Amino acid sequence: MIRLMIVDDDPMVRTGLRLIFGGDPDLEIVGEAGDGRQAMALIRDVRPDVVVMDIRMPIQDGLATTESLMAEPDPPRVLVLTTFDADDMVLRALRLGACGFLLKDTPPPKMIEAVRAAAKGEPVLSPSVMHQVIDAATGRHEPDRPEARRELARLTEREREVAVEVARGSSNAEIAERLYMSVATVKANITRIFAKLGTDNRVRVAMKVRDAGLL
């Protein structure tokens, strides 16, 4: 059972999310809050696994709340809730420790899938946000294409296919579907990719794929 908390200043949004998540047998909604300050007090009591967090809220917004949460021991996973995936505040939330984001118009099955992925420690990023994160991390540097290609040459053909999907912002479930693999096999491939590239970060894998010119 995944313990879930909803934080949004709009009661209608909270109601909609409660209807979406409350109907799933694997999710238990353990609390709701209308602003970040209220959320912080409640989170310490109910100890959720995942918090769906609106960014724009009165009293204390989602950015300040995410930052405060990440300073807590054993913080929950935070999925920021936004209207536009190109919102610069989403990038700021990711830098502060959020594991991904949900668009408010995301289809209900995808929302549930995102919460499950977050609970497992998987990042939840759309392709557009993945590219923004890469750009923000790399700045204006000129890619060392030969070096990136040498590094990716350490991977098997299948591992390179998985790495490209990671760079596109695909979740493990999406990679499994597109490449006709089980989710467990995808995870095994990603573990090997991390080991061969000397990282434990999907964004850095994506950066190497982009620098190699494979996107």
Coordinates of C-alpha atoms in Angstrom, one line a residue:
M1 CA 0.0 0.0 0.0
I2 CA 1.4 3.4 -1.0
R3 CA 0.6 6.2 1.4
L4 CA -0.3 9.3 -0.5
M5 CA -0.9 12.9 0.5
I6 CA -2.4 15.6 -1.7
V7 CA -1.4 19.3 -1.4
D8 CA -3.3 21.9 -3.4
D9 CA -5.0 25.2 -2.6
D10 CA -8.0 24.5 -4.9
P11 CA -10.6 22.3 -3.1
M12 CA -12.0 21.2 -6.5
V13 CA -8.6 19.9 -7.6
R14 CA -8.1 18.1 -4.3
T15 CA -11.6 16.5 -4.8
G16 CA -10.7 15.4 -8.3
L17 CA -7.4 13.9 -7.2
R18 CA -9.0 12.2 -4.3
L19 CA -11.5 10.5 -6.7
I20 CA -8.7 9.5 -9.0
F21 CA -6.3 8.1 -6.4
G22 CA -8.9 6.9 -3.9
G23 CA -10.3 4.3 -6.4
D24 CA -7.0 2.5 -6.7
P25 CA -6.5 -0.5 -4.3
D26 CA -2.8 0.1 -4.0
L27 CA -3.1 3.8 -2.9
E28 CA -4.2 5.1 0.5
I29 CA -4.8 8.8 0.8
V30 CA -3.5 9.7 4.3
G31 CA -4.0 13.4 4.2
E32 CA -4.8 16.6 2.3
A33 CA -3.6 20.2 2.8
G34 CA -4.4 23.6 1.1
D35 CA -1.0 25.2 1.6
G36 CA 2.6 24.3 2.3
R37 CA 2.7 25.3 5.9
Q38 CA -0.3 23.1 6.7
A39 CA 1.2 20.3 4.6
M40 CA 4.4 20.3 6.6
A41 CA 2.6 19.9 9.9
L42 CA 0.5 17.1 8.6
I43 CA 3.3 15.3 6.8
R44 CA 5.2 14.9 10.0
D45 CA 2.1 13.2 11.5
V46 CA 0.9 10.9 8.7
R47 CA 4.3 10.0 7.1
P48 CA 3.2 9.6 3.5
D49 CA 5.4 7.8 0.9
V50 CA 4.5 10.2 -1.9
V51 CA 3.2 13.8 -1.8
V52 CA 1.4 15.3 -4.9
M53 CA 2.4 18.9 -4.4
D54 CA 0.9 22.0 -6.2
I55 CA 3.6 24.7 -6.9
R56 CA 1.5 27.8 -6.7
M57 CA -0.1 28.1 -3.2
P58 CA -0.7 30.9 -0.7
I59 CA 1.1 31.2 2.7
Q60 CA 3.8 28.7 1.6
D61 CA 4.2 27.6 -2.0
G62 CA 5.3 24.1 -3.2
L63 CA 8.9 25.1 -3.8
A64 CA 9.5 26.3 -0.2
T65 CA 7.6 23.2 1.0
T66 CA 9.7 20.8 -1.1
E67 CA 12.9 22.4 0.1
S68 CA 11.8 22.0 3.7
L69 CA 10.7 18.4 3.2
M70 CA 14.1 17.5 1.6
A71 CA 15.8 18.7 4.8
E72 CA 13.7 16.3 6.9
P73 CA 15.0 12.8 7.8
D74 CA 13.6 10.2 5.4
P75 CA 11.5 12.6 3.3
P76 CA 8.6 11.4 1.1
R77 CA 8.8 11.4 -2.7
V78 CA 7.4 14.7 -4.1
L79 CA 5.6 14.9 -7.3
V80 CA 5.0 18.6 -8.2
L81 CA 1.6 19.4 -9.7
T82 CA 1.6 22.0 -12.5
T83 CA -0.5 23.3 -15.4
F84 CA 2.4 23.6 -17.9
D85 CA 5.3 21.2 -18.3
A86 CA 7.5 24.0 -19.5
D87 CA 7.1 26.0 -16.3
D88 CA 10.5 27.2 -15.0
M89 CA 9.2 26.5 -11.5
V90 CA 9.1 22.8 -12.3
L91 CA 12.8 22.9 -12.9
R92 CA 13.4 24.7 -9.7
A93 CA 11.3 22.1 -7.9
L94 CA 13.4 19.3 -9.4
R95 CA 16.6 21.0 -8.3
L96 CA 15.2 21.2 -4.8
G97 CA 14.6 17.5 -4.7
A98 CA 11.2 16.7 -6.3
C99 CA 11.3 13.4 -8.1
G100 CA 9.1 14.5 -11.0
F101 CA 5.9 16.2 -11.9
L102 CA 2.3 15.7 -12.8
L103 CA 0.3 17.8 -15.3
K104 CA -3.1 18.6 -14.0
D105 CA -4.7 17.3 -17.2
T106 CA -2.8 14.0 -17.1
P107 CA -5.2 11.1 -17.7
P108 CA -6.1 9.3 -14.4
P109 CA -4.3 6.0 -15.3
K110 CA -1.1 7.9 -16.0
M111 CA -1.4 9.8 -12.7
I112 CA -1.7 6.5 -10.8
E113 CA 1.3 5.1 -12.8
A114 CA 3.3 8.2 -11.9
V115 CA 2.6 7.8 -8.2
R116 CA 3.6 4.2 -8.3
A117 CA 6.8 5.0 -10.1
A118 CA 7.6 7.7 -7.6
A119 CA 7.0 5.4 -4.7
K120 CA 9.6 3.0 -6.2
G121 CA 12.1 5.8 -6.5
E122 CA 11.8 6.2 -10.3
P123 CA 11.9 9.7 -11.7
V124 CA 8.7 10.9 -13.3
L125 CA 9.6 13.3 -16.2
S126 CA 8.0 14.1 -19.5
P127 CA 10.4 14.3 -22.5
S128 CA 10.0 18.1 -22.6
V129 CA 11.1 18.5 -18.9
M130 CA 13.9 15.9 -19.4
H131 CA 15.3 18.1 -22.1
Q132 CA 15.0 21.2 -20.0
V133 CA 16.8 19.5 -17.1
I134 CA 19.6 18.4 -19.5
D135 CA 19.9 21.9 -20.8
A136 CA 20.0 23.4 -17.4
A137 CA 22.6 20.9 -16.2
T138 CA 24.9 21.4 -19.2
G139 CA 24.5 25.1 -19.8
R140 CA 26.1 26.2 -23.1
H141 CA 28.9 23.7 -23.1
E142 CA 29.9 22.2 -26.5
P143 CA 29.4 18.4 -26.3
D144 CA 32.4 16.2 -26.6
R145 CA 30.8 13.9 -29.2
P146 CA 33.7 11.5 -29.7
E147 CA 34.2 11.0 -25.9
A148 CA 30.4 10.5 -25.4
R149 CA 30.4 8.0 -28.2
R150 CA 33.3 6.1 -26.7
E151 CA 31.5 5.9 -23.4
L152 CA 28.3 4.7 -25.0
A153 CA 30.3 2.1 -26.9
R154 CA 30.8 0.3 -23.6
L155 CA 27.1 -0.6 -23.8
T156 CA 25.5 -3.5 -25.6
E157 CA 23.1 -2.6 -28.4
R158 CA 20.1 -3.4 -26.1
E159 CA 21.5 -1.2 -23.4
R160 CA 22.0 1.7 -25.8
E161 CA 18.3 1.3 -26.8
V162 CA 17.3 1.6 -23.2
A163 CA 19.7 4.6 -22.7
V164 CA 18.1 6.4 -25.6
E165 CA 14.6 5.8 -24.1
V166 CA 15.9 7.1 -20.7
A167 CA 17.1 10.2 -22.6
R168 CA 13.6 10.7 -24.1
G169 CA 12.2 10.8 -20.6
S170 CA 10.5 7.4 -20.7
S171 CA 9.5 5.6 -17.5
N172 CA 10.6 2.0 -16.9
A173 CA 7.1 0.9 -17.8
E174 CA 7.1 2.8 -21.0
I175 CA 10.6 1.5 -21.9
A176 CA 9.3 -2.1 -21.3
E177 CA 6.4 -1.6 -23.6
R178 CA 8.3 0.1 -26.4
L179 CA 11.2 -2.4 -26.4
Y180 CA 9.1 -5.5 -25.6
M181 CA 10.9 -6.2 -22.3
S182 CA 9.7 -6.8 -18.8
V183 CA 10.0 -4.0 -16.3
A184 CA 12.5 -6.1 -14.3
T185 CA 14.7 -6.5 -17.4
V186 CA 14.5 -2.7 -18.0
K187 CA 15.7 -2.1 -14.4
A188 CA 18.5 -4.6 -14.9
N189 CA 19.6 -2.9 -18.0
I190 CA 19.6 0.5 -16.3
T191 CA 21.7 -0.8 -13.5
R192 CA 24.3 -2.1 -16.0
I193 CA 24.2 1.2 -17.8
F194 CA 24.8 3.1 -14.6
A195 CA 27.7 0.9 -13.8
K196 CA 29.3 1.1 -17.2
L197 CA 28.9 4.9 -17.4
G198 CA 30.0 5.5 -13.8
T199 CA 26.8 7.2 -12.7
D200 CA 23.6 6.5 -10.7
N201 CA 21.6 9.3 -12.4
R202 CA 19.2 9.1 -15.3
V203 CA 19.7 12.7 -16.3
R204 CA 23.5 12.1 -16.7
V205 CA 22.7 9.1 -18.9
A206 CA 20.5 11.4 -20.9
M207 CA 23.2 14.0 -21.2
K208 CA 25.7 11.4 -22.6
V209 CA 23.1 10.2 -25.1
R210 CA 22.5 13.7 -26.2
D211 CA 26.2 14.6 -26.4
A212 CA 26.7 11.5 -28.6
G213 CA 24.1 12.7 -31.0
L214 CA 21.7 9.8 -30.5
L215 CA 18.6 11.9 -30.0

